Structure formats: C-alpha cells, structure tokens
Coordinates of C-alpha atoms in Angstrom, one line a residue:
M434 CA 105.7 115.2 129.8
I435 CA 102.5 114.4 127.9
E436 CA 99.9 112.6 130.1
N437 CA 97.1 110.4 128.7
I438 CA 93.9 111.4 129.9
T439 CA 92.0 108.5 131.9
T440 CA 89.1 110.0 133.2
A441 CA 85.3 109.6 132.4
A442 CA 86.0 112.4 129.6
S443 CA 88.2 109.9 127.8
T444 CA 85.4 107.3 127.6
Q445 CA 83.2 110.4 126.0
S446 CA 86.3 111.2 123.8
E447 CA 86.8 107.7 122.6
A448 CA 83.2 107.3 121.7
A449 CA 83.4 110.7 119.7
V450 CA 86.8 109.8 118.0
R451 CA 85.2 106.4 117.1
E452 CA 82.1 108.1 115.7
V453 CA 84.1 110.5 113.6
L454 CA 85.8 107.2 111.9
H455 CA 82.2 105.8 111.4
R456 CA 81.3 109.0 109.7
V457 CA 84.5 108.8 107.4
Y458 CA 83.4 105.3 106.3
A459 CA 80.0 106.0 105.9
A460 CA 80.7 108.9 103.5
W461 CA 83.1 106.8 101.7
A462 CA 80.2 104.1 101.3
D463 CA 78.2 106.7 100.0
N464 CA 80.8 107.9 97.6
D465 CA 80.5 111.2 99.1
A466 CA 83.7 113.1 98.9
D467 CA 82.1 116.5 100.4
A468 CA 80.9 114.6 103.5
F469 CA 84.2 112.6 103.6
A470 CA 86.4 115.8 103.3
A471 CA 84.1 117.7 105.9
L472 CA 85.5 115.4 109.0
Y473 CA 89.0 116.8 108.1
T474 CA 90.8 119.9 109.3
Q475 CA 91.4 122.5 106.9
D476 CA 95.0 122.0 107.1
A477 CA 94.6 118.3 107.2
T478 CA 97.4 116.1 105.4
S479 CA 96.8 112.5 103.9
V480 CA 99.9 110.1 103.0
L481 CA 99.3 107.1 101.2
P482 CA 101.7 104.8 99.2
G483 CA 102.6 107.1 96.2
S484 CA 100.4 110.0 97.1
Y485 CA 100.3 113.1 99.4
S486 CA 97.3 115.4 99.6
D487 CA 98.1 118.8 101.8
G488 CA 94.8 120.3 103.1
K489 CA 91.2 119.4 103.3
E490 CA 90.4 120.5 99.4
A491 CA 93.2 118.3 98.1
I492 CA 91.8 115.5 100.2
R493 CA 88.3 115.9 98.9
A494 CA 89.5 116.3 95.4
R495 CA 91.5 113.0 95.6
M496 CA 88.4 111.3 97.0
A497 CA 86.1 112.7 94.4
A498 CA 88.4 111.4 91.7
G499 CA 88.6 107.9 93.4
F500 CA 84.9 107.9 93.8
A501 CA 84.2 108.8 90.2
G502 CA 86.5 106.1 89.1
P503 CA 88.5 103.0 90.8
L504 CA 86.7 103.5 94.0
K505 CA 83.1 103.6 92.9
G506 CA 80.9 101.5 94.8
S507 CA 83.4 100.5 97.2
T508 CA 83.3 100.3 100.9
V509 CA 85.8 99.8 103.9
V510 CA 86.3 97.3 106.6
D511 CA 87.9 99.0 109.3
E512 CA 89.2 97.4 112.7
V513 CA 90.4 100.0 115.5
R514 CA 93.4 98.6 117.0
S515 CA 94.1 101.4 119.6
I516 CA 93.2 104.8 120.6
R517 CA 95.6 106.9 122.7
F518 CA 94.8 110.5 124.0
I519 CA 97.6 113.1 124.2
G520 CA 96.0 115.7 126.5
E521 CA 92.6 116.5 126.0
D522 CA 92.5 117.7 122.4
A523 CA 94.5 115.1 120.5
A524 CA 94.1 111.5 119.7
V525 CA 96.1 109.0 117.7
V526 CA 94.5 105.9 116.3
I527 CA 95.7 102.9 114.8
S528 CA 93.4 100.7 112.6
R529 CA 93.7 97.9 110.1
S530 CA 91.4 98.7 107.1
G531 CA 90.8 97.1 103.7
I532 CA 88.8 98.3 100.7
L533 CA 85.8 96.1 99.2
T534 CA 85.7 97.0 95.7
A535 CA 81.8 96.9 94.3
G536 CA 80.5 93.2 94.5
E537 CA 83.1 91.9 96.9
S538 CA 82.4 90.3 100.3
V539 CA 85.9 89.5 101.4
V540 CA 88.8 91.9 101.3
P541 CA 91.8 90.1 99.6
A542 CA 94.9 89.7 102.2
D543 CA 97.1 92.1 99.9
R544 CA 94.5 95.1 100.0
F545 CA 94.9 95.5 104.0
V546 CA 96.7 98.6 105.3
L547 CA 97.8 99.6 108.6
A548 CA 96.6 103.1 109.3
T549 CA 97.6 106.0 111.7
W550 CA 94.9 108.6 112.5
V551 CA 95.6 112.2 114.1
L552 CA 92.7 113.5 115.4
A553 CA 92.3 116.9 117.1
K554 CA 89.3 118.7 119.1
A555 CA 88.7 121.5 116.6
A556 CA 86.8 124.6 117.2
G557 CA 86.0 127.1 114.4
E558 CA 86.0 124.7 111.7
G559 CA 82.3 125.6 110.4
Q560 CA 81.0 122.5 112.6
G561 CA 81.2 123.7 116.1
E562 CA 83.4 122.0 118.4
G563 CA 84.3 118.6 117.8
W564 CA 86.9 115.9 116.9
L565 CA 88.4 116.2 113.1
V566 CA 90.9 114.4 111.2
A567 CA 94.3 116.2 111.0
G568 CA 96.4 113.6 109.7
Y569 CA 96.1 110.0 107.9
H570 CA 98.7 107.8 106.9
N571 CA 98.6 104.2 105.6
C572 CA 100.8 101.5 104.6
P573 CA 100.4 98.1 103.4
T574 CA 100.4 95.4 105.9
G575 CA 99.6 92.2 103.8
T576 CA 98.3 89.4 105.8
S577 CA 99.1 90.8 109.5

C-alpha cells in the first residue's frame, strides 16, 4: 500500500513542488526553452493533444520551436488544484492552466486545460537533489 506523507516534511515538499511549477512558468514567460527543459528529468515525457515528447531534449526542442513561433511572448495562467504525495519521492499535481498570447489579458475559455504533472525527487540530474518534472499531460477543459 502506498501511503501519503503528512508530516512537516510534506509541507516543505509541497513548497518545493510549487516552486518547480513557478520556475517552469517563469521560464515560459522568458521564452527560455533551455531553462524550461532543465526542470524535467532526462527521461521525462510530455503528452499534449496531438503531441508526444519523449525525453528532456524532445521537450526542449518542442518548446524552442513554440517560443520561436506561436508561443512567442506568451505566458501561462496556472491554478494548482491539488498536490498529492506518493511516498517521499513522488508527487502528482493537478492544475488548470491557460495560455495568454502576447497582448492578451484574459485567457479565452476554450484555451484552458486540465493538467497532470508527475514530479520526482531526483538526484544526479546535474542539479543536485531536488524535484523535477518526470511526466506532464494536459487535455482541454472548456469552461470548467
């Protein structure tokens, strides 16, 4: 049986997980594919409608292409709905996100997605020990 951690360590872990998500979206706002991908494990996967990226380099390449094209100047509005820890080294985050293109101040309802993030406490990824994104998936949510 997998137990959720519910100690003071979980409060620190929750803050660290939220910080990773904050850094992901800061890298997005900077249109920095290298900084974005640096927050993913080497073997991370990303599944979006019509897109599958297998590995950190594939994720970096997809984001670099996006930042050079349709995502240039965009930012993300993100609301964490839940964070659940599975043991001490894994977390599942559910969030609702939407992309603001350059010049927009409100995300159109049809551009919101629900996302599932899997984060792992990783050592030896070139950044010491810390939380990194191991998997990401999103799907359209409409107005919910």
